[in-house]
XYZ file of C-alpha atoms in Angstrom:
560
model
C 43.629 -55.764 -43.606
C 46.009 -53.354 -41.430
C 47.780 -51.193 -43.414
C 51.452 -50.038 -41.835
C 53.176 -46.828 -42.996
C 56.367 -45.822 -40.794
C 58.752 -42.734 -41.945
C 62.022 -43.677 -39.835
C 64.111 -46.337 -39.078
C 62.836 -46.117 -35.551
C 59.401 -46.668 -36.399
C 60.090 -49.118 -39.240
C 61.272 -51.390 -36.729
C 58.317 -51.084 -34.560
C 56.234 -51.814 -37.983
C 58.301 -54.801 -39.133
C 57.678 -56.139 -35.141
C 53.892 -55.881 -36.152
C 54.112 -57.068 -39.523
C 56.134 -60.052 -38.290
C 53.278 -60.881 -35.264
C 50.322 -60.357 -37.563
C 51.514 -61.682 -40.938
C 47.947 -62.235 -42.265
C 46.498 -59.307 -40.938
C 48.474 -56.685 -42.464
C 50.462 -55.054 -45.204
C 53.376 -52.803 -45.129
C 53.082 -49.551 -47.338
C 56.562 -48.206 -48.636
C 57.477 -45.233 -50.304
C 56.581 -41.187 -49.655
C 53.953 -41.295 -45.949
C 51.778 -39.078 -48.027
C 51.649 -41.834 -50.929
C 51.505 -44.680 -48.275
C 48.722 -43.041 -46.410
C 46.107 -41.907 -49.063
C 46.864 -45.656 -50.777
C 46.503 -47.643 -47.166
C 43.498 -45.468 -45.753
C 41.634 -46.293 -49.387
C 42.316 -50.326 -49.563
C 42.642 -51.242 -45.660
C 40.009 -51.672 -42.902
C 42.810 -50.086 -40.013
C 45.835 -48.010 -40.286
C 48.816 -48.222 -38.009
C 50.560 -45.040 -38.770
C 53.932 -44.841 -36.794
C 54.277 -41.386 -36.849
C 53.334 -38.160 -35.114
C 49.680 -38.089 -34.243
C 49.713 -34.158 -35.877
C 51.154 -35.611 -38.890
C 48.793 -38.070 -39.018
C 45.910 -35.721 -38.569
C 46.965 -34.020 -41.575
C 47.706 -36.560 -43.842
C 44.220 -37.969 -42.920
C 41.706 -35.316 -43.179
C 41.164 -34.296 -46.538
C 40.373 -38.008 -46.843
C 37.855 -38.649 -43.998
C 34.154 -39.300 -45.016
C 31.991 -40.206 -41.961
C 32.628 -42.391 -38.749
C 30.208 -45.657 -40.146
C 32.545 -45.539 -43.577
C 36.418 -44.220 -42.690
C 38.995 -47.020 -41.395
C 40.521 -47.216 -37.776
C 43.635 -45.338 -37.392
C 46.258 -45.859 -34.912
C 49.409 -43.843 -34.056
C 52.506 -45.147 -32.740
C 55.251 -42.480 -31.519
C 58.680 -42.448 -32.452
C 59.377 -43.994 -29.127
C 57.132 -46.607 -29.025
C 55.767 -45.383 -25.415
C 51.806 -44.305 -26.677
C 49.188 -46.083 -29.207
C 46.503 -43.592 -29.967
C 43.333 -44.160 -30.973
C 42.405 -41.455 -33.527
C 40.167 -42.108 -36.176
C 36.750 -44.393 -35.876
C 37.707 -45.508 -32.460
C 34.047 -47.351 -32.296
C 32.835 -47.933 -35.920
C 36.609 -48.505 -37.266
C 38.126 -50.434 -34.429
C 40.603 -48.374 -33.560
C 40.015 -48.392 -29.828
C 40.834 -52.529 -29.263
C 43.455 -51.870 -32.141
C 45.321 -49.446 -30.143
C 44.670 -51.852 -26.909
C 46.443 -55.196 -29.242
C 48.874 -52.878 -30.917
C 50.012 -51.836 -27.715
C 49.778 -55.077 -25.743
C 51.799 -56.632 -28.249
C 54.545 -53.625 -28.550
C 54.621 -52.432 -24.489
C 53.054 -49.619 -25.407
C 50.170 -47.324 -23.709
C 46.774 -47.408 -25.483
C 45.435 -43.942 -25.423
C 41.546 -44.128 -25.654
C 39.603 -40.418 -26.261
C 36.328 -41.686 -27.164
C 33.877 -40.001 -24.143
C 32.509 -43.652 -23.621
C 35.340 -45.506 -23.311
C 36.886 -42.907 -21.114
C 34.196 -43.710 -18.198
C 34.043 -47.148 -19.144
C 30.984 -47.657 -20.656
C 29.827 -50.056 -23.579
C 29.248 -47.415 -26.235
C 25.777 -47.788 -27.976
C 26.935 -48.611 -31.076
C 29.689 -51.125 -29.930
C 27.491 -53.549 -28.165
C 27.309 -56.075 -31.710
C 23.785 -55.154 -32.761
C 22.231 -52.971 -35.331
C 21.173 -49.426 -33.636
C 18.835 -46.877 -35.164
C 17.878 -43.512 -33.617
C 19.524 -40.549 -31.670
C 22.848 -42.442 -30.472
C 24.982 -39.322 -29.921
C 21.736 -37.766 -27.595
C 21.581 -41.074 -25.997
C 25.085 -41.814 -25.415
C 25.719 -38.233 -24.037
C 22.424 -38.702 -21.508
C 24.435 -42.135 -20.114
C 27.774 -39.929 -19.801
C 26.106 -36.939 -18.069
C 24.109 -39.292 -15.625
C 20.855 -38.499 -16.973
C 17.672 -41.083 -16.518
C 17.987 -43.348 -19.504
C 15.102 -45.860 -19.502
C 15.478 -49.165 -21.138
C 12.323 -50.598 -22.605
C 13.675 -54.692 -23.423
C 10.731 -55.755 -25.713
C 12.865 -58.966 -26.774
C 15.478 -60.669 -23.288
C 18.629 -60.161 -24.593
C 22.120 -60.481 -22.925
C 23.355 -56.565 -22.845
C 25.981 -55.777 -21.375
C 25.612 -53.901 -18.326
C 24.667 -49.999 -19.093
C 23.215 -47.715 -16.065
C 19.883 -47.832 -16.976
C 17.037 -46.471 -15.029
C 12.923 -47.525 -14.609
C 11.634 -44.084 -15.824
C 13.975 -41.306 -18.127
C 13.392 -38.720 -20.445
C 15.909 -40.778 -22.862
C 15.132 -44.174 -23.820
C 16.977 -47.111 -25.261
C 14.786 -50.270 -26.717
C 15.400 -53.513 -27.173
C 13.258 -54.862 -30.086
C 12.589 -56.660 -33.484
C 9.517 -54.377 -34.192
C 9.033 -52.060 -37.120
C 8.804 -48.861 -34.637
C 9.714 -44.827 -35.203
C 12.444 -43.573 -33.453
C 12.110 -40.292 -31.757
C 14.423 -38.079 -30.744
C 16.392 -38.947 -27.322
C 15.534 -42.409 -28.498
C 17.982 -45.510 -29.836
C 16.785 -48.775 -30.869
C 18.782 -51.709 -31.120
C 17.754 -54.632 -33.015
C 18.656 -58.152 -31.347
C 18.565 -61.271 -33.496
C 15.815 -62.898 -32.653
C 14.135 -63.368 -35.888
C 14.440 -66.797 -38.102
C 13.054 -66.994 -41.438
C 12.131 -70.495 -42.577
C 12.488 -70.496 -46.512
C 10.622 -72.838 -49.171
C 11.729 -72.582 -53.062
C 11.208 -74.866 -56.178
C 14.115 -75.872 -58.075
C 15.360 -72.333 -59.841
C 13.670 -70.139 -57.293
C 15.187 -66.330 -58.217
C 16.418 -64.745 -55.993
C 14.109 -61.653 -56.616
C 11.350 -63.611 -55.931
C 12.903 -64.939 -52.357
C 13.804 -61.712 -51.418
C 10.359 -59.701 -52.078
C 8.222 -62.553 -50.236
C 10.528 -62.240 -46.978
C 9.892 -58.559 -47.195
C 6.346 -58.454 -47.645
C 6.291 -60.664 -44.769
C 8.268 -58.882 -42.416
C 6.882 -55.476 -43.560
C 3.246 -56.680 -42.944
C 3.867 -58.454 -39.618
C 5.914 -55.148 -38.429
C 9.181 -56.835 -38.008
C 12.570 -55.337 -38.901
C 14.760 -56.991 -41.374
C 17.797 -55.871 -39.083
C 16.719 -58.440 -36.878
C 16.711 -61.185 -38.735
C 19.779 -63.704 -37.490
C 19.313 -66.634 -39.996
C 17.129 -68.475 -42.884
C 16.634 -72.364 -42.862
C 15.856 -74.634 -44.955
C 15.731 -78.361 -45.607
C 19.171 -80.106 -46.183
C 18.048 -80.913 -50.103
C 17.821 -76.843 -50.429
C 21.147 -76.159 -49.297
C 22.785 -75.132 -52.640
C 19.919 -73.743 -53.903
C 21.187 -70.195 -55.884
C 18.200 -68.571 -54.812
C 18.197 -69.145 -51.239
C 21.999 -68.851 -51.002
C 22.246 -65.481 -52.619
C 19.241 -64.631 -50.723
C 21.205 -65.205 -47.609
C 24.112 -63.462 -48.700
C 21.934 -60.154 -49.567
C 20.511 -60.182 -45.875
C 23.586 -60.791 -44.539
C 22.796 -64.232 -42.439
C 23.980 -67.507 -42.847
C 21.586 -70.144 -44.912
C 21.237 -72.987 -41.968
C 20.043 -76.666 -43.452
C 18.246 -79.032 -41.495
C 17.722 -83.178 -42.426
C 14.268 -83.605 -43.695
C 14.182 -86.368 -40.860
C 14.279 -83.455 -38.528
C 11.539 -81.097 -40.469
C 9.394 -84.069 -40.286
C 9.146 -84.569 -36.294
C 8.554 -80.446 -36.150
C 4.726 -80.108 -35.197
C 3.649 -77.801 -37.715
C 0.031 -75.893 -38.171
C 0.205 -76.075 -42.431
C 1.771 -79.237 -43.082
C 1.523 -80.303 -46.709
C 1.780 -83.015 -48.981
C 3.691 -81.256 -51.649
C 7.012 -80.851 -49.757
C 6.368 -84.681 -48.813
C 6.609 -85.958 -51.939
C 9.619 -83.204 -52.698
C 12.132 -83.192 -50.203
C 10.297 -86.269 -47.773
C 8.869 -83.716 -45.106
C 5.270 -82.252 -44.907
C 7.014 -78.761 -43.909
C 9.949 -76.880 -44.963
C 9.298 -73.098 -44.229
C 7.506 -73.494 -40.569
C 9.311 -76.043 -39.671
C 12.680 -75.138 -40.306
C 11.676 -71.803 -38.625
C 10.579 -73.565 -35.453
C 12.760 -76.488 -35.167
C 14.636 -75.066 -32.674
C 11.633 -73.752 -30.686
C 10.349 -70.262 -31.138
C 7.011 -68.273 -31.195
C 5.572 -68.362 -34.798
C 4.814 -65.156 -35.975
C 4.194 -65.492 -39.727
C 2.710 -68.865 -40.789
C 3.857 -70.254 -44.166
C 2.900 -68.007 -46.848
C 3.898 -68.041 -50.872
C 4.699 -65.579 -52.923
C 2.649 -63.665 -55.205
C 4.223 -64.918 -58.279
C 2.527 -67.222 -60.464
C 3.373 -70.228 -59.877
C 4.693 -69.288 -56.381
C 8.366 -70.993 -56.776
C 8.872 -70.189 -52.587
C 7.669 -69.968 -49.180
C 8.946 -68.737 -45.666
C 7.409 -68.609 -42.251
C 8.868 -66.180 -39.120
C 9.872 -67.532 -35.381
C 11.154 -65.092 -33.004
C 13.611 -67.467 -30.854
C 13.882 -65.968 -27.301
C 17.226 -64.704 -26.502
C 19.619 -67.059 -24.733
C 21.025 -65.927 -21.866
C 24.398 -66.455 -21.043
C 26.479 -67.498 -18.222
C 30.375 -67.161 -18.064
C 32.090 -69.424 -14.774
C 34.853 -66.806 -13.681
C 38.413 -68.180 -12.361
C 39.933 -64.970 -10.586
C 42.987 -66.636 -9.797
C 44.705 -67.230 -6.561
C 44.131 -63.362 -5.621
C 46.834 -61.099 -7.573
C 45.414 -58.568 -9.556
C 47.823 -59.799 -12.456
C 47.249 -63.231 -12.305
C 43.592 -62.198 -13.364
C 43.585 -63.311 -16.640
C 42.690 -60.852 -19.816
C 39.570 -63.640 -20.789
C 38.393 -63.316 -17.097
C 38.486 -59.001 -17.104
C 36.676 -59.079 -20.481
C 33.795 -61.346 -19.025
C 33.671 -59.160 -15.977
C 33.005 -56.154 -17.969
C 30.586 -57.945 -20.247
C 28.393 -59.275 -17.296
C 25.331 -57.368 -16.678
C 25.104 -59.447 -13.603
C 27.924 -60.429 -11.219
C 26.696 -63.020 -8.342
C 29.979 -64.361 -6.147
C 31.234 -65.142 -2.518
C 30.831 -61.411 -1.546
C 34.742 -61.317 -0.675
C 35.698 -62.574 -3.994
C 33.486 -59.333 -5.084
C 35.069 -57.310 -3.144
C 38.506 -58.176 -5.092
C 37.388 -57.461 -8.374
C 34.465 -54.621 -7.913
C 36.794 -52.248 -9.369
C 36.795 -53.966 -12.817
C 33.184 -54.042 -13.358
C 31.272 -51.234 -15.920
C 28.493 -49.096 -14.177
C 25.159 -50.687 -13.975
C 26.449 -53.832 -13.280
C 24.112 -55.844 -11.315
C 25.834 -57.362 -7.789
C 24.426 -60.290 -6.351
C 27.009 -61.769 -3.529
C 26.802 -63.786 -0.720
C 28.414 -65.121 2.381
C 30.404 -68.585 3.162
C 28.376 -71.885 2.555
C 25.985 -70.280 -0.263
C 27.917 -72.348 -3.103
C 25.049 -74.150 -4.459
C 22.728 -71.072 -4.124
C 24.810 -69.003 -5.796
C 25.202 -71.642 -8.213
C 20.976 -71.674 -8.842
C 21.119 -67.788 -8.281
C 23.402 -67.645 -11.017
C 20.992 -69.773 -13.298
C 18.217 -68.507 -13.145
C 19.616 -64.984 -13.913
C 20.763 -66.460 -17.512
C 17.641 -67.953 -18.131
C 15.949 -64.586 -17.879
C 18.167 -63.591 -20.671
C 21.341 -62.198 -18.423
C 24.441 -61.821 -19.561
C 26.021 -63.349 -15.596
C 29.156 -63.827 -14.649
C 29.676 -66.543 -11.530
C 33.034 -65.922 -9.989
C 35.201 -68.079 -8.343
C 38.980 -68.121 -6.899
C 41.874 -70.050 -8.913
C 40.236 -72.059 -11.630
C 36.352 -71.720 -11.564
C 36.547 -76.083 -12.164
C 38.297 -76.556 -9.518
C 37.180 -77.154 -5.882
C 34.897 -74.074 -6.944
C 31.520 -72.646 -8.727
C 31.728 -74.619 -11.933
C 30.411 -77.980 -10.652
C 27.405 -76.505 -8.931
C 26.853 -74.399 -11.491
C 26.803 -76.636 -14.702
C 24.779 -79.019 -12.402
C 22.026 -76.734 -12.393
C 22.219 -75.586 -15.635
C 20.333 -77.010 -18.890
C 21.075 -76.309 -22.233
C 18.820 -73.259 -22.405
C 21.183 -71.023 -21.647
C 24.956 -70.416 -23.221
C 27.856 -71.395 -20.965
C 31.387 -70.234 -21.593
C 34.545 -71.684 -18.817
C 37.417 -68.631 -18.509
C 40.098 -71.023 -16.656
C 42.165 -69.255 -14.156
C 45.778 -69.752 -12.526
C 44.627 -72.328 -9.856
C 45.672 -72.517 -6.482
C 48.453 -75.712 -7.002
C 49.791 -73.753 -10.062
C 50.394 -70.381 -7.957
C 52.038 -72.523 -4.690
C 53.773 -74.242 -7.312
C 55.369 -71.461 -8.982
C 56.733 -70.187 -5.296
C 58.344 -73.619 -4.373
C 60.152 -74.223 -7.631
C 58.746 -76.905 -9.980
C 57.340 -79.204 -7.897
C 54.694 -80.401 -10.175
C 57.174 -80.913 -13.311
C 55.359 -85.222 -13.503
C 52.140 -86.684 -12.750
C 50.534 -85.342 -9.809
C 46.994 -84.913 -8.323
C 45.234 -82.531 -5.967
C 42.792 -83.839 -3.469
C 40.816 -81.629 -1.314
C 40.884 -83.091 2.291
C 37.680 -81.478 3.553
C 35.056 -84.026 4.323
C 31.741 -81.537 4.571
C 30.921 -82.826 1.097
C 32.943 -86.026 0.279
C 33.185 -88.763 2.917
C 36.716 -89.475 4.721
C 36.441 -92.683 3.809
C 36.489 -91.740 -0.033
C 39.090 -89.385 0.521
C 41.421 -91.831 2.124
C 40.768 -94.136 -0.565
C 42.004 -91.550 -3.318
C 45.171 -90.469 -0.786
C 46.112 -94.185 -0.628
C 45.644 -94.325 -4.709
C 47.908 -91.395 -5.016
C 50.943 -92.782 -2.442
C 50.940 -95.914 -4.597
C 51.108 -94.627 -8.001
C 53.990 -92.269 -6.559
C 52.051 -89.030 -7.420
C 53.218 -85.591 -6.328
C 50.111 -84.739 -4.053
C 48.582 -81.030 -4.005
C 45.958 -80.926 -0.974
C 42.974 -78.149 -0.800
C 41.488 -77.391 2.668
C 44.155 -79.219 4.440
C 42.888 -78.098 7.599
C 40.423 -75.796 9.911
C 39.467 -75.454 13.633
C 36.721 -78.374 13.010
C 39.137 -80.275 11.032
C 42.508 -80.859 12.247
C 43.221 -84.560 12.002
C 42.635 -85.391 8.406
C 45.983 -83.602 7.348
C 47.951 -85.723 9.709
C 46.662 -89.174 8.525
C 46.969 -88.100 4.961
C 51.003 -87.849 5.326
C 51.056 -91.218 7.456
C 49.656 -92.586 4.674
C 52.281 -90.797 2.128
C 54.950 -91.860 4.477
C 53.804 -95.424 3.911
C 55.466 -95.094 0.365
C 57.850 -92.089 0.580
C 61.153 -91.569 2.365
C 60.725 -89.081 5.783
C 63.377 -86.807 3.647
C 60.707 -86.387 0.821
C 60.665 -82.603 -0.424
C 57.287 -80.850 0.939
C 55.999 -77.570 0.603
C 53.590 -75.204 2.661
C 52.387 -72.234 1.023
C 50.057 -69.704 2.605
C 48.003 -67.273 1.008
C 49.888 -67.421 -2.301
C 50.364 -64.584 -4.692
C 48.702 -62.322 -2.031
C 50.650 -59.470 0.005
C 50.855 -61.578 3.201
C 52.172 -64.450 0.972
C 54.476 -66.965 3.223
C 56.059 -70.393 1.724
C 58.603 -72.733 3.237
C 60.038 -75.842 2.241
C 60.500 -78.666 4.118
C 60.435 -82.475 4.420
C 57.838 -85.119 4.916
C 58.598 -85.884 8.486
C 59.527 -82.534 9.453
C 55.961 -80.913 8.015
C 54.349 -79.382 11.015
C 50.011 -79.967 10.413
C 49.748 -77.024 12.936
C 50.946 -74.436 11.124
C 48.624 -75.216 8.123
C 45.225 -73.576 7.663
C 42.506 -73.225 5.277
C 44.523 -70.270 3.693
C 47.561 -72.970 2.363
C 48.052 -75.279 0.296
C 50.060 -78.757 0.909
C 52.554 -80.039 -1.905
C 54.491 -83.067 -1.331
C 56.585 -84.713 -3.696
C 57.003 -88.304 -5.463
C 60.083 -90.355 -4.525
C 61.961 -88.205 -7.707
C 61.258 -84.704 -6.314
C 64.229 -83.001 -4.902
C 65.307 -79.751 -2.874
C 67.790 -78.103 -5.800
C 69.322 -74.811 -4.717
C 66.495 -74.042 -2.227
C 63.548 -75.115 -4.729
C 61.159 -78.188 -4.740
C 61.801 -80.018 -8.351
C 60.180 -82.827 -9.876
C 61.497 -83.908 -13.315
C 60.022 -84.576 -15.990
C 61.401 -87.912 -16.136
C 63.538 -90.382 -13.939
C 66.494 -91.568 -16.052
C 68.134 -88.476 -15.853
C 68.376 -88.905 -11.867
C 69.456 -92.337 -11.421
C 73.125 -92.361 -10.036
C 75.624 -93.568 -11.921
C 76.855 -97.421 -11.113
């Protein structure tokens, strides 16, 4: 929960404007600021104080206990022109509170934290546990010392400026291992813990045989990222609680899929029980794995449970990037957030050179020329599958006439995929003519390198006779200057000469040009690779100077 304490009628209205957008995330505190503070900073996860940061500072510090336990606090000034960060801008939230508070109010975020203020992923930000010298660390990355990263476990980090050899270290692992000083160690979740129990199971019990087992096999409990079980076990209190204590979820499996697990201690107990020869390995390894801790019982007599230990590999992960048509703002805020999460960054080295800005330090820059689509596609790949966190960029809409095809060709389900859609090329050259895309339409991409002409013409002939509004991609090049032309005879098969059309070139960019025109009067040699090609259905109309389709046609029939 937020809590929101304000002390004028200036900032009250800024808090009710919060309160309003965020109904279930937070409260509004009335009554003396001093009162309101010491009441919100006790029951609420983040503050949003609207009040002078000095104020705020001393309201706040004879209540402040350490950075891992105080909430977030945010200040908002009178004016509504700054959101600082001031209180657990890591451990608390505070920093991407300040960045939403002031998104949402046109404010400034104002972000202190060293860090964030060079833009990189602070250590203990990054979503796993960390152990060790963090502030030594952290301050070796922001003084450009050697930091070396030793990556026991692949795991998708985000990108951090890491070097062979250093006299600071950061490691990746799931190992039981000291932690010297100029050392951190985070903890990925690699670790699954397949659990066993007999009706009534305690919990104690559960509990002490998972930690003998990881203590003995020199595994840290901080990595553990689940324990699974057979369906039939899924509300047992044992293993549920169990799971709560941890901190994972319990994840159930059929006993149908247990059974076709290949397993090196099947039994015939668990057969007759729950109808598969192996709950504990099996669950652990169902979804592949390295076994690490065969099935063992506990020491109780009788032994009511059982567990076995798979470290999964880490999935990488590979985000297809839209950049939009090329204006910085029409990068959307999904797209920026993958960029700066990518560890590796492999694009058409132009597209690169658009967005190289955005990207943290140590990012990993893999780009190539024209024509490389399909290797940048495999490039891109294979990256992920060595545990990468990649990002694949690609102009407009990654789906579209771009990187996404090629890529999700190659890939398997190995790896994690996420689509961040962008403002496509149609939608942009739409936007300049007016509304020209307001019914059913299509885009068809007129270059024949990959799809024959023959197919193409088929699809333009399709799109004439259902009276779609046509977008067309790569309308034309040097090599390829008659398609265009036999595209709009075929249009003008269906379509009145006077049927709105419109040429847009380089949109959204600074050397943006658009015209309107008609069907007839469209000129194929002033169109290049750089434009795009809209022409309307027999509804579209030129309406003060803009290309409109409606939505529907019963509004423009004339009157008898």
């Amino acid at each position: 929960m937020i809590g929101l304490i304000s002390a004028t009628a200036a900032g009250a209205a800024a808090r009710d404007r919060l309160a309003a957008a965020w109904p279930d995330r937070t409260r509004v505190y009335e009554g003396p600021v001093g009162d309101a503070v010491r009441a919100a900073f006790a029951q609420c996860e983040q503050l949003v104080c609207f009040l002078a940061t000095g104020a705020v500072v001393r309201l706040v510090a004879p209540l402040l206990a350490g950075k891992t336990a105080d909430p977030g606090v945010v200040c908002v000034d009178e004016g509504g022109r700054f959101a600082v960060s001031l209180v657990g801008g890591h451990a608390g939230g505070a920093n991407e509170l300040a960045r939403e508070v002031g998104e949402l109010l046109g404010a400034e975020p104002v972000v202190t934290t060293a860090t964030d203020a060079v833009d990189l992923p602070g250590l203990d930000t990054l979503g796993l546990p960390v152990e060790g010298d963090v502030a030594g660390v952290s301050r070796a990355l922001l003084d450009g010392e050697a930091v070396a990263l030793r990556a026991e476990v692949a795991w998708p980090l985000p990108p951090l400026p890491v070097a062979a050899e250093g006299s600071y270290t950061i490691r990746l692992t799931d190992r039981l291992v000291e932690t010297p000083e100029r050392e951190v160690v985070l903890r990925p979740p690699s670790l699954v813990v397949g659990v066993g129990a007999s009706k009534g199971a305690p919990v104690e019990e559960v509990l002490g045989l998972i930690g003998d087992a990881l203590r003995e096999a020199g595994l840290a409990a901080a990595s553990v990222a689940e324990l699974a079980t057979v369906d039939a076990k899924a509300g047992e209190p044992g293993l549920v609680e169990a799971a709560r204590r941890l901190g994972v979820p319990l994840v159930t499996y059929s006993a149908g899929e247990l059974a076709a697990v290949d397993v090196p201690n099947p039994s015939d107990a668990p057969l007759a029980a729950v109808g598969t020869p192996s709950v504990a390995e099996a669950a652990a390894l169902v979804r592949g794995g390295e076994l690490l801790v065969p099935k063992r019982k506990s020491a109780a007599i009788p032994a009511m449970a059982t567990c076995a230990v798979v470290r999964r590999p880490g999935r990488g992960r590979l985000a297809v990037v839209g950049l939009g048509p090329g204006a910085r703002d029409l990068i959307t805020p999904r797209a920026k957030a993958e960029l700066r999460r990518a560890s590796v960054l492999v694009g058409l080295d132009q597209y690169v050179d658009q967005i190289r800005d955005l990207l943290r330090p140590g990012t990993r820059i893999l780009e190539s020329g024209l024509g490389a689509e399909e290797e940048r596609a495999r490039t891109a790949v294979e990256e992920a599958r060595k545990g990468q966190a990649v990002a694949l960029i690609g102009s407009g809409d990654a789906g579209v006439y771009a990187m996404a095809s090629p890529a999700l060709a190659e890939a398997s389900d190995d790896i994690d995929v996420a689509g961040v859609p962008g403002v496509t090329a149609a939608l942009a050259a739409g936007a300049i003519l007016g509304a020209p895309l307001g019914h059913d339409h299509m885009s068809i991409s007129l270059s024949d390198l990959h799809t024959p002409w023959e197919v193409i013409e088929r699809r333009v002939r399709a799109a004439a006779e259902a009276d779609l509004v046509v977008t067309f991609y790569n309308p034309r090049s040097r090599g390829r200057h008659w398609q265009l032309p036999k595209a709009l005879d075929i249009l003008a098969e269906h379509r009145a000469p006077t049927t709105p059309a419109g040429v847009v070139r380089n949109a959204s960019r600074p050397d943006e040009s658009a015209r309107l025109t008609t069907l007839a009067a469209l000129d194929p040699a002033t169109v290049d690779m750089m434009t795009v090609v809209t022409v309307g259905n027999t509804a579209t109309r030129e309406i003060a100077g803009r290309m409109v389709t409606p939505r529907g046609y019963r509004w423009q029939e004339e009157p008898e």
